[in-house]
mmCIF file of the C-alpha atoms, coordinates in Angstrom:
data_MODEL
# 
_entry.id   MODEL 
# 
loop_
_atom_site.group_PDB 
_atom_site.id 
_atom_site.type_symbol 
_atom_site.label_atom_id 
_atom_site.label_alt_id 
_atom_site.label_comp_id 
_atom_site.label_asym_id 
_atom_site.label_entity_id 
_atom_site.label_seq_id 
_atom_site.pdbx_PDB_ins_code 
_atom_site.Cartn_x 
_atom_site.Cartn_y 
_atom_site.Cartn_z 
_atom_site.occupancy 
_atom_site.B_iso_or_equiv 
_atom_site.pdbx_formal_charge 
_atom_site.auth_seq_id 
_atom_site.auth_comp_id 
_atom_site.auth_asym_id 
_atom_site.auth_atom_id 
_atom_site.pdbx_PDB_model_num 
ATOM 1   C CA . GLN A 1 1   ? -7.610  -11.205 13.359  1.00 0.00 ? 1   GLN A CA 1 
ATOM 2   C CA . VAL A 1 2   ? -6.086  -8.308  11.454  1.00 0.00 ? 2   VAL A CA 1 
ATOM 3   C CA . GLN A 1 3   ? -8.158  -6.571  8.792   1.00 0.00 ? 3   GLN A CA 1 
ATOM 4   C CA . VAL A 1 4   ? -6.691  -4.460  6.018   1.00 0.00 ? 4   VAL A CA 1 
ATOM 5   C CA . MET A 1 5   ? -8.731  -2.273  3.714   1.00 0.00 ? 5   MET A CA 1 
ATOM 6   C CA . GLU A 1 6   ? -7.622  -0.065  0.839   1.00 0.00 ? 6   GLU A CA 1 
ATOM 7   C CA . THR A 1 7   ? -9.563  2.877   -0.553  1.00 0.00 ? 7   THR A CA 1 
ATOM 8   C CA . GLY A 1 8   ? -9.005  5.602   -3.097  1.00 0.00 ? 8   GLY A CA 1 
ATOM 9   C CA . GLY A 1 9   ? -8.619  3.779   -6.378  1.00 0.00 ? 9   GLY A CA 1 
ATOM 10  C CA . ALA A 1 10  ? -10.106 5.494   -9.421  1.00 0.00 ? 10  ALA A CA 1 
ATOM 11  C CA . LEU A 1 11  ? -9.841  6.248   -13.107 1.00 0.00 ? 11  LEU A CA 1 
ATOM 12  C CA . VAL A 1 12  ? -7.436  9.135   -13.719 1.00 0.00 ? 12  VAL A CA 1 
ATOM 13  C CA . GLN A 1 13  ? -5.885  10.731  -16.766 1.00 0.00 ? 13  GLN A CA 1 
ATOM 14  C CA . PRO A 1 14  ? -2.156  10.513  -17.496 1.00 0.00 ? 14  PRO A CA 1 
ATOM 15  C CA . GLY A 1 15  ? -0.288  13.163  -15.549 1.00 0.00 ? 15  GLY A CA 1 
ATOM 16  C CA . GLY A 1 16  ? -2.922  13.221  -12.858 1.00 0.00 ? 16  GLY A CA 1 
ATOM 17  C CA . SER A 1 17  ? -2.689  12.497  -9.143  1.00 0.00 ? 17  SER A CA 1 
ATOM 18  C CA . LEU A 1 18  ? -4.369  10.116  -6.775  1.00 0.00 ? 18  LEU A CA 1 
ATOM 19  C CA . LYS A 1 19  ? -4.052  9.297   -3.080  1.00 0.00 ? 19  LYS A CA 1 
ATOM 20  C CA . LEU A 1 20  ? -4.647  5.806   -1.751  1.00 0.00 ? 20  LEU A CA 1 
ATOM 21  C CA . SER A 1 21  ? -5.370  4.970   1.866   1.00 0.00 ? 21  SER A CA 1 
ATOM 22  C CA . CYS A 1 22  ? -5.016  1.746   3.792   1.00 0.00 ? 22  CYS A CA 1 
ATOM 23  C CA . THR A 1 23  ? -6.439  1.107   7.229   1.00 0.00 ? 23  THR A CA 1 
ATOM 24  C CA . ALA A 1 24  ? -5.285  -1.722  9.458   1.00 0.00 ? 24  ALA A CA 1 
ATOM 25  C CA . SER A 1 25  ? -7.647  -2.738  12.243  1.00 0.00 ? 25  SER A CA 1 
ATOM 26  C CA . GLY A 1 26  ? -8.289  -5.530  14.677  1.00 0.00 ? 26  GLY A CA 1 
ATOM 27  C CA . ASN A 1 27  ? -5.555  -7.172  16.663  1.00 0.00 ? 27  ASN A CA 1 
ATOM 28  C CA . VAL A 1 28  ? -2.699  -5.177  15.084  1.00 0.00 ? 28  VAL A CA 1 
ATOM 29  C CA . TYR A 1 29  ? -0.893  -4.147  18.309  1.00 0.00 ? 29  TYR A CA 1 
ATOM 30  C CA . SER A 1 30  ? 2.656   -3.695  16.933  1.00 0.00 ? 30  SER A CA 1 
ATOM 31  C CA . ILE A 1 31  ? 3.191   -3.002  13.241  1.00 0.00 ? 31  ILE A CA 1 
ATOM 32  C CA . SER A 1 32  ? 6.727   -3.303  11.903  1.00 0.00 ? 32  SER A CA 1 
ATOM 33  C CA . THR A 1 33  ? 6.205   -2.732  8.195   1.00 0.00 ? 33  THR A CA 1 
ATOM 34  C CA . MET A 1 34  ? 3.448   -1.437  5.951   1.00 0.00 ? 34  MET A CA 1 
ATOM 35  C CA . GLY A 1 35  ? 3.648   -1.421  2.206   1.00 0.00 ? 35  GLY A CA 1 
ATOM 36  C CA . TRP A 1 36  ? 1.953   -0.946  -1.105  1.00 0.00 ? 36  TRP A CA 1 
ATOM 37  C CA . TYR A 1 37  ? 2.120   -3.556  -3.839  1.00 0.00 ? 37  TYR A CA 1 
ATOM 38  C CA . ARG A 1 38  ? 0.480   -3.673  -7.233  1.00 0.00 ? 38  ARG A CA 1 
ATOM 39  C CA . GLN A 1 39  ? -0.474  -6.228  -9.808  1.00 0.00 ? 39  GLN A CA 1 
ATOM 40  C CA . ALA A 1 40  ? -1.190  -5.396  -13.418 1.00 0.00 ? 40  ALA A CA 1 
ATOM 41  C CA . PRO A 1 41  ? -3.121  -7.777  -15.711 1.00 0.00 ? 41  PRO A CA 1 
ATOM 42  C CA . GLY A 1 42  ? -0.945  -10.678 -16.759 1.00 0.00 ? 42  GLY A CA 1 
ATOM 43  C CA . LYS A 1 43  ? 1.893   -9.665  -14.459 1.00 0.00 ? 43  LYS A CA 1 
ATOM 44  C CA . GLU A 1 44  ? 3.122   -10.724 -11.050 1.00 0.00 ? 44  GLU A CA 1 
ATOM 45  C CA . ARG A 1 45  ? 2.521   -8.661  -7.954  1.00 0.00 ? 45  ARG A CA 1 
ATOM 46  C CA . GLU A 1 46  ? 5.349   -6.206  -7.349  1.00 0.00 ? 46  GLU A CA 1 
ATOM 47  C CA . VAL A 1 47  ? 6.356   -3.961  -4.493  1.00 0.00 ? 47  VAL A CA 1 
ATOM 48  C CA . VAL A 1 48  ? 5.674   -0.262  -4.937  1.00 0.00 ? 48  VAL A CA 1 
ATOM 49  C CA . ALA A 1 49  ? 6.691   1.322   -1.640  1.00 0.00 ? 49  ALA A CA 1 
ATOM 50  C CA . THR A 1 50  ? 7.216   0.335   1.972   1.00 0.00 ? 50  THR A CA 1 
ATOM 51  C CA . ILE A 1 51  ? 7.650   2.085   5.292   1.00 0.00 ? 51  ILE A CA 1 
ATOM 52  C CA . VAL A 1 52  ? 9.008   0.593   8.495   1.00 0.00 ? 52  VAL A CA 1 
ATOM 53  C CA . SER A 1 53  ? 8.183   1.508   12.056  1.00 0.00 ? 53  SER A CA 1 
ATOM 54  C CA . GLY A 1 54  ? 11.174  3.818   12.338  1.00 0.00 ? 54  GLY A CA 1 
ATOM 55  C CA . GLY A 1 55  ? 9.921   5.811   9.370   1.00 0.00 ? 55  GLY A CA 1 
ATOM 56  C CA . SER A 1 56  ? 12.379  4.717   6.707   1.00 0.00 ? 56  SER A CA 1 
ATOM 57  C CA . THR A 1 57  ? 10.859  4.315   3.273   1.00 0.00 ? 57  THR A CA 1 
ATOM 58  C CA . SER A 1 58  ? 11.791  2.487   0.103   1.00 0.00 ? 58  SER A CA 1 
ATOM 59  C CA . TYR A 1 59  ? 10.421  2.691   -3.424  1.00 0.00 ? 59  TYR A CA 1 
ATOM 60  C CA . SER A 1 60  ? 10.607  0.745   -6.627  1.00 0.00 ? 60  SER A CA 1 
ATOM 61  C CA . ASP A 1 61  ? 12.634  2.477   -9.316  1.00 0.00 ? 61  ASP A CA 1 
ATOM 62  C CA . SER A 1 62  ? 9.557   2.890   -11.485 1.00 0.00 ? 62  SER A CA 1 
ATOM 63  C CA . VAL A 1 63  ? 7.771   5.142   -8.984  1.00 0.00 ? 63  VAL A CA 1 
ATOM 64  C CA . LYS A 1 64  ? 10.626  7.010   -7.316  1.00 0.00 ? 64  LYS A CA 1 
ATOM 65  C CA . SER A 1 65  ? 10.148  10.794  -7.376  1.00 0.00 ? 65  SER A CA 1 
ATOM 66  C CA . ARG A 1 66  ? 6.481   10.343  -8.354  1.00 0.00 ? 66  ARG A CA 1 
ATOM 67  C CA . PHE A 1 67  ? 4.986   8.416   -5.427  1.00 0.00 ? 67  PHE A CA 1 
ATOM 68  C CA . THR A 1 68  ? 5.224   9.161   -1.706  1.00 0.00 ? 68  THR A CA 1 
ATOM 69  C CA . VAL A 1 69  ? 4.368   6.687   1.045   1.00 0.00 ? 69  VAL A CA 1 
ATOM 70  C CA . SER A 1 70  ? 3.467   7.914   4.506   1.00 0.00 ? 70  SER A CA 1 
ATOM 71  C CA . ARG A 1 71  ? 1.884   6.592   7.654   1.00 0.00 ? 71  ARG A CA 1 
ATOM 72  C CA . ASP A 1 72  ? -0.310  7.882   10.456  1.00 0.00 ? 72  ASP A CA 1 
ATOM 73  C CA . SER A 1 73  ? 1.027   5.600   13.162  1.00 0.00 ? 73  SER A CA 1 
ATOM 74  C CA . GLY A 1 74  ? -1.540  6.630   15.723  1.00 0.00 ? 74  GLY A CA 1 
ATOM 75  C CA . LYS A 1 75  ? -4.370  5.502   13.486  1.00 0.00 ? 75  LYS A CA 1 
ATOM 76  C CA . ASN A 1 76  ? -2.601  2.642   11.670  1.00 0.00 ? 76  ASN A CA 1 
ATOM 77  C CA . ILE A 1 77  ? -3.297  4.266   8.328   1.00 0.00 ? 77  ILE A CA 1 
ATOM 78  C CA . LEU A 1 78  ? -0.992  4.062   5.351   1.00 0.00 ? 78  LEU A CA 1 
ATOM 79  C CA . TYR A 1 79  ? -1.098  6.469   2.443   1.00 0.00 ? 79  TYR A CA 1 
ATOM 80  C CA . LEU A 1 80  ? 0.276   6.479   -1.073  1.00 0.00 ? 80  LEU A CA 1 
ATOM 81  C CA . GLN A 1 81  ? 0.359   9.825   -2.843  1.00 0.00 ? 81  GLN A CA 1 
ATOM 82  C CA . MET A 1 82  ? 0.742   9.203   -6.550  1.00 0.00 ? 82  MET A CA 1 
ATOM 83  C CA . ASN A 1 83  ? 1.668   12.072  -8.863  1.00 0.00 ? 83  ASN A CA 1 
ATOM 84  C CA . ASN A 1 84  ? 2.349   12.257  -12.583 1.00 0.00 ? 84  ASN A CA 1 
ATOM 85  C CA . LEU A 1 85  ? 0.543   8.988   -13.129 1.00 0.00 ? 85  LEU A CA 1 
ATOM 86  C CA . LYS A 1 86  ? 1.302   6.986   -16.248 1.00 0.00 ? 86  LYS A CA 1 
ATOM 87  C CA . PRO A 1 87  ? -0.717  4.322   -18.081 1.00 0.00 ? 87  PRO A CA 1 
ATOM 88  C CA . GLU A 1 88  ? 1.806   1.728   -16.889 1.00 0.00 ? 88  GLU A CA 1 
ATOM 89  C CA . ASP A 1 89  ? 0.759   2.497   -13.315 1.00 0.00 ? 89  ASP A CA 1 
ATOM 90  C CA . THR A 1 90  ? -2.581  0.856   -14.063 1.00 0.00 ? 90  THR A CA 1 
ATOM 91  C CA . ALA A 1 91  ? -3.008  -2.040  -11.650 1.00 0.00 ? 91  ALA A CA 1 
ATOM 92  C CA . ILE A 1 92  ? -4.752  -3.299  -8.570  1.00 0.00 ? 92  ILE A CA 1 
ATOM 93  C CA . TYR A 1 93  ? -2.978  -1.794  -5.582  1.00 0.00 ? 93  TYR A CA 1 
ATOM 94  C CA . TYR A 1 94  ? -2.714  -3.898  -2.447  1.00 0.00 ? 94  TYR A CA 1 
ATOM 95  C CA . CYS A 1 95  ? -1.777  -2.940  1.087   1.00 0.00 ? 95  CYS A CA 1 
ATOM 96  C CA . ASN A 1 96  ? 0.371   -5.241  3.212   1.00 0.00 ? 96  ASN A CA 1 
ATOM 97  C CA . VAL A 1 97  ? 0.792   -5.066  6.972   1.00 0.00 ? 97  VAL A CA 1 
ATOM 98  C CA . ILE A 1 98  ? 3.379   -7.011  8.966   1.00 0.00 ? 98  ILE A CA 1 
ATOM 99  C CA . GLY A 1 99  ? 3.513   -7.013  12.717  1.00 0.00 ? 99  GLY A CA 1 
ATOM 100 C CA . ARG A 1 100 ? 2.861   -8.869  15.928  1.00 0.00 ? 100 ARG A CA 1 
ATOM 101 C CA . LYS A 1 101 ? -0.223  -9.393  18.053  1.00 0.00 ? 101 LYS A CA 1 
ATOM 102 C CA . LEU A 1 102 ? -0.150  -8.721  21.765  1.00 0.00 ? 102 LEU A CA 1 
ATOM 103 C CA . LYS A 1 103 ? -1.315  -12.223 22.673  1.00 0.00 ? 103 LYS A CA 1 
ATOM 104 C CA . GLY A 1 104 ? 1.633   -14.579 22.495  1.00 0.00 ? 104 GLY A CA 1 
ATOM 105 C CA . TRP A 1 105 ? 3.530   -12.035 20.406  1.00 0.00 ? 105 TRP A CA 1 
ATOM 106 C CA . GLU A 1 106 ? 2.224   -13.913 17.382  1.00 0.00 ? 106 GLU A CA 1 
ATOM 107 C CA . SER A 1 107 ? 3.373   -12.533 14.047  1.00 0.00 ? 107 SER A CA 1 
ATOM 108 C CA . TYR A 1 108 ? 1.021   -11.723 11.188  1.00 0.00 ? 108 TYR A CA 1 
ATOM 109 C CA . ASN A 1 109 ? 1.291   -10.792 7.532   1.00 0.00 ? 109 ASN A CA 1 
ATOM 110 C CA . ALA A 1 110 ? -2.030  -9.379  6.335   1.00 0.00 ? 110 ALA A CA 1 
ATOM 111 C CA . TRP A 1 111 ? -3.246  -8.242  2.932   1.00 0.00 ? 111 TRP A CA 1 
ATOM 112 C CA . GLY A 1 112 ? -6.166  -6.164  1.793   1.00 0.00 ? 112 GLY A CA 1 
ATOM 113 C CA . ARG A 1 113 ? -8.362  -7.007  -1.180  1.00 0.00 ? 113 ARG A CA 1 
ATOM 114 C CA . GLY A 1 114 ? -6.942  -4.239  -3.314  1.00 0.00 ? 114 GLY A CA 1 
ATOM 115 C CA . THR A 1 115 ? -8.162  -1.098  -5.018  1.00 0.00 ? 115 THR A CA 1 
ATOM 116 C CA . GLN A 1 116 ? -8.165  -0.533  -8.773  1.00 0.00 ? 116 GLN A CA 1 
ATOM 117 C CA . VAL A 1 117 ? -6.149  2.309   -10.262 1.00 0.00 ? 117 VAL A CA 1 
ATOM 118 C CA . THR A 1 118 ? -6.636  2.952   -13.970 1.00 0.00 ? 118 THR A CA 1 
ATOM 119 C CA . VAL A 1 119 ? -4.663  5.562   -15.852 1.00 0.00 ? 119 VAL A CA 1 
ATOM 120 C CA . ARG A 1 120 ? -5.903  6.407   -19.333 1.00 0.00 ? 120 ARG A CA 1 
ATOM 121 C CA . SER A 1 121 ? -7.068  9.317   -21.446 1.00 0.00 ? 121 SER A CA 1 
# 
């Protein structure tokens, strides 16, 4: 089993900053991609930022230049530094981990339960 847990969500004022963390544990063995997604009320889940094992990152247009994704590979921890937050960033933020287990080289695609980020005055 692979467990994913997000932390760091909070209420923050517009223009503020917040850093989310995501820890992957259990039978992770080899992670190929980690990413942050978000889902606002009444909207579909959307990708925010991803990072692959080689270190390349990608961002949605709405967060480019404001958010930074990074990873501590040794500890299987993913971060999302969010700056200049806007009310439209309000959502539940989910962490996604894709990789393979050692046993049988079985693939997995695991999600956390999410952490709430609210941006308002």
